[in-house]
Amino acid sequence: MQSIASSQPVASPIEIKGTASLKNGQILFGKVNKVFLNQTAEVQFGHQKMVATLDIPLRTGVKYWFQVQQPIEGSVVLKALIPPI
């Protein structure tokens, strides 16, 4: 798998050891496991799960390409890039 507008290759599974390892602009492929009320969702990248703030409403059980935006300690903002797969 190749990277898309990212300085890091996108691999499967993606190892995320915390939000500090995510970089602004990084592209990830993940599945939405759960959606919560306050525009947050549990998103899974490979074997790693995280709770992220979403820029638009997404559906559970669907895979999306995401771009990391403004990673802040303890919080990640994800932007869905293309229609679901």
Coordinates of N, CA and C in Angstrom, one line a residue:
M1 N 0.9 -1.2 0.0 CA 0.0 0.0 0.0 C 0.9 1.2 0.0
Q2 N 0.5 2.3 -0.7 CA 1.4 3.5 -0.8 C 0.7 4.6 0.0
S3 N 1.6 5.6 0.3 CA 1.1 6.7 1.0 C 0.4 7.7 0.1
I4 N -0.5 8.4 0.6 CA -1.3 9.4 -0.1 C -1.1 10.8 0.5
A5 N -0.3 11.6 -0.1 CA -0.1 13.0 0.4 C 0.4 13.0 1.8
S6 N 1.3 12.0 2.1 CA 1.8 11.9 3.5 C 3.2 11.6 3.5
S7 N 3.9 12.1 4.5 CA 5.4 11.9 4.5 C 5.7 10.5 5.0
Q8 N 4.7 9.8 5.5 CA 4.9 8.4 6.0 C 4.0 7.4 5.2
P9 N 4.5 6.2 4.9 CA 3.7 5.3 4.2 C 2.6 4.8 5.1
V10 N 1.5 4.5 4.5 CA 0.4 3.9 5.2 C 0.5 2.4 5.1
A11 N 0.6 1.7 6.3 CA 0.8 0.3 6.3 C -0.4 -0.3 7.0
S12 N -0.6 -1.6 6.9 CA -1.6 -2.3 7.6 C -1.0 -3.5 8.3
P13 N -1.2 -3.6 9.6 CA -1.9 -2.7 10.5 C -1.0 -1.5 10.8
I14 N -1.6 -0.4 11.2 CA -0.9 0.8 11.6 C -0.7 0.8 13.1
E15 N 0.5 0.9 13.5 CA 0.8 0.9 14.9 C 0.8 2.3 15.5
I16 N -0.1 2.6 16.4 CA -0.3 3.9 17.0 C -0.1 3.8 18.5
K17 N 1.0 4.3 19.0 CA 1.3 4.2 20.4 C 0.8 5.3 21.2
G18 N -0.1 6.1 20.7 CA -0.6 7.3 21.4 C -0.7 8.4 20.4
T19 N -1.5 9.5 20.7 CA -1.7 10.5 19.8 C -0.4 11.3 19.5
A20 N 0.6 11.2 20.3 CA 1.9 11.9 20.0 C 2.5 11.4 18.8
S21 N 2.2 10.1 18.4 CA 2.9 9.5 17.2 C 2.1 10.0 15.9
L22 N 1.0 10.6 16.0 CA 0.3 11.0 14.9 C 0.7 12.4 14.5
K23 N 0.9 12.7 13.2 CA 1.3 14.0 12.7 C 0.2 14.6 11.9
N24 N 0.2 16.0 12.0 CA -0.8 16.7 11.2 C -0.6 16.4 9.7
G25 N -1.7 16.1 9.1 CA -1.7 15.8 7.6 C -1.5 14.3 7.3
Q26 N -1.2 13.5 8.3 CA -1.0 12.1 8.1 C -2.3 11.4 7.6
I27 N -2.2 10.5 6.7 CA -3.3 9.8 6.1 C -3.4 8.4 6.7
L28 N -4.6 8.0 7.2 CA -4.8 6.7 7.8 C -6.1 6.1 7.2
F29 N -6.1 4.7 7.2 CA -7.3 4.0 6.7 C -7.9 3.3 8.0
G30 N -9.1 3.6 8.3 CA -9.7 3.0 9.5 C -11.2 2.7 9.4
K31 N -11.6 2.0 10.4 CA -13.0 1.7 10.5 C -13.7 2.3 11.7
V32 N -14.9 2.9 11.6 CA -15.6 3.5 12.6 C -16.3 2.4 13.4
N33 N -16.0 2.1 14.7 CA -16.6 1.1 15.5 C -17.8 1.6 16.2
K34 N -17.7 2.8 16.8 CA -18.8 3.4 17.6 C -18.9 4.9 17.3
V35 N -20.1 5.4 17.3 CA -20.2 6.9 17.2 C -20.9 7.4 18.5
F36 N -20.4 8.4 19.0 CA -20.9 9.0 20.3 C -21.6 10.3 19.9
L37 N -22.3 10.9 20.9 CA -23.1 12.1 20.7 C -22.3 13.4 20.3
N38 N -21.2 13.6 20.9 CA -20.5 14.9 20.8 C -19.5 14.9 19.7
Q39 N -19.9 14.4 18.5 CA -19.0 14.4 17.3 C -17.7 13.6 17.5
T40 N -17.8 12.6 18.4 CA -16.6 11.8 18.6 C -17.0 10.3 18.2
A41 N -16.0 9.5 17.9 CA -16.2 8.2 17.5 C -15.0 7.3 17.9
E42 N -15.2 6.0 18.1 CA -14.1 5.1 18.3 C -13.7 4.6 16.9
V43 N -12.5 4.9 16.5 CA -12.0 4.5 15.2 C -10.9 3.5 15.4
Q44 N -10.8 2.5 14.5 CA -9.8 1.4 14.6 C -8.9 1.5 13.4
F45 N -7.6 1.5 13.7 CA -6.6 1.5 12.6 C -5.8 0.2 12.9
G46 N -5.9 -0.8 12.1 CA -5.3 -2.1 12.3 C -5.8 -2.6 13.7
H47 N -4.9 -2.9 14.6 CA -5.3 -3.4 15.9 C -5.5 -2.3 17.0
Q48 N -5.2 -1.1 16.6 CA -5.2 0.0 17.6 C -6.5 0.8 17.5
K49 N -7.1 1.0 18.6 CA -8.4 1.8 18.7 C -8.1 3.1 19.4
M50 N -8.8 4.2 18.9 CA -8.8 5.5 19.6 C -10.1 6.2 19.5
V51 N -10.3 7.2 20.3 CA -11.5 8.0 20.2 C -11.0 9.3 19.6
A52 N -11.7 9.7 18.6 CA -11.3 10.9 17.8 C -12.5 11.8 17.6
T53 N -12.2 13.1 17.5 CA -13.3 14.1 17.1 C -13.4 14.0 15.6
L54 N -14.6 14.0 15.1 CA -14.8 13.9 13.6 C -15.3 15.2 13.1
D55 N -15.0 15.5 11.8 CA -15.4 16.7 11.2 C -16.8 16.6 10.6
I56 N -17.3 15.4 10.3 CA -18.6 15.2 9.8 C -19.2 13.9 10.4
P57 N -20.5 13.7 10.4 CA -21.1 12.5 10.9 C -20.7 11.3 10.0
L58 N -20.3 10.2 10.7 CA -20.0 9.0 9.9 C -20.8 7.8 10.4
R59 N -20.8 6.7 9.7 CA -21.6 5.5 10.0 C -20.7 4.5 10.7
T60 N -21.3 3.8 11.6 CA -20.5 2.7 12.3 C -20.4 1.5 11.3
G61 N -19.3 0.8 11.5 CA -19.0 -0.4 10.7 C -18.5 -0.1 9.3
V62 N -18.2 1.2 9.0 CA -17.8 1.6 7.6 C -16.3 2.0 7.7
K63 N -15.6 1.7 6.6 CA -14.2 2.1 6.6 C -14.0 3.4 5.7
Y64 N -13.1 4.2 6.2 CA -12.9 5.5 5.6 C -11.4 5.8 5.6
W65 N -10.9 6.7 4.6 CA -9.6 7.3 4.7 C -9.8 8.5 5.5
F66 N -8.8 8.7 6.5 CA -8.9 9.9 7.4 C -7.6 10.6 7.3
Q67 N -7.7 11.9 7.5 CA -6.5 12.8 7.6 C -6.4 13.3 9.0
V68 N -5.3 13.2 9.6 CA -5.1 13.7 11.0 C -5.0 15.3 10.9
Q69 N -5.7 15.9 11.7 CA -5.7 17.4 11.8 C -5.5 17.8 13.2
Q70 N -4.6 18.7 13.4 CA -4.4 19.3 14.7 C -4.3 18.3 15.9
P71 N -3.4 17.3 15.8 CA -3.2 16.4 16.9 C -2.8 17.1 18.2
I72 N -3.6 17.0 19.2 CA -3.4 17.6 20.5 C -3.2 16.5 21.5
E73 N -2.4 16.7 22.5 CA -2.2 15.7 23.5 C -3.5 15.3 24.1
G74 N -3.8 14.0 24.0 CA -5.0 13.4 24.5 C -6.2 13.5 23.6
S75 N -6.0 14.2 22.4 CA -7.2 14.3 21.5 C -6.6 14.3 20.0
V76 N -7.5 13.8 19.1 CA -7.1 13.8 17.7 C -8.3 14.2 16.9
V77 N -8.1 15.0 15.9 CA -9.2 15.4 15.0 C -9.0 14.7 13.7
L78 N -10.0 14.0 13.2 CA -9.9 13.3 11.9 C -10.8 13.9 10.9
K79 N -10.3 14.0 9.7 CA -11.2 14.5 8.6 C -11.3 13.3 7.6
A80 N -12.6 12.9 7.3 CA -12.8 11.9 6.3 C -12.5 12.4 5.0
L81 N -11.7 11.7 4.1 CA -11.3 12.2 2.9 C -12.1 11.8 1.7
I82 N -12.6 10.6 1.6 CA -13.3 10.1 0.5 C -14.6 9.4 0.9
P83 N -15.5 9.1 0.0 CA -16.7 8.3 0.4 C -16.3 7.0 1.0
P84 N -17.1 6.4 1.9 CA -16.8 5.2 2.5 C -16.6 4.0 1.6
I85 N -15.9 3.0 2.1 CA -15.6 1.8 1.3 C -16.5 0.7 1.8

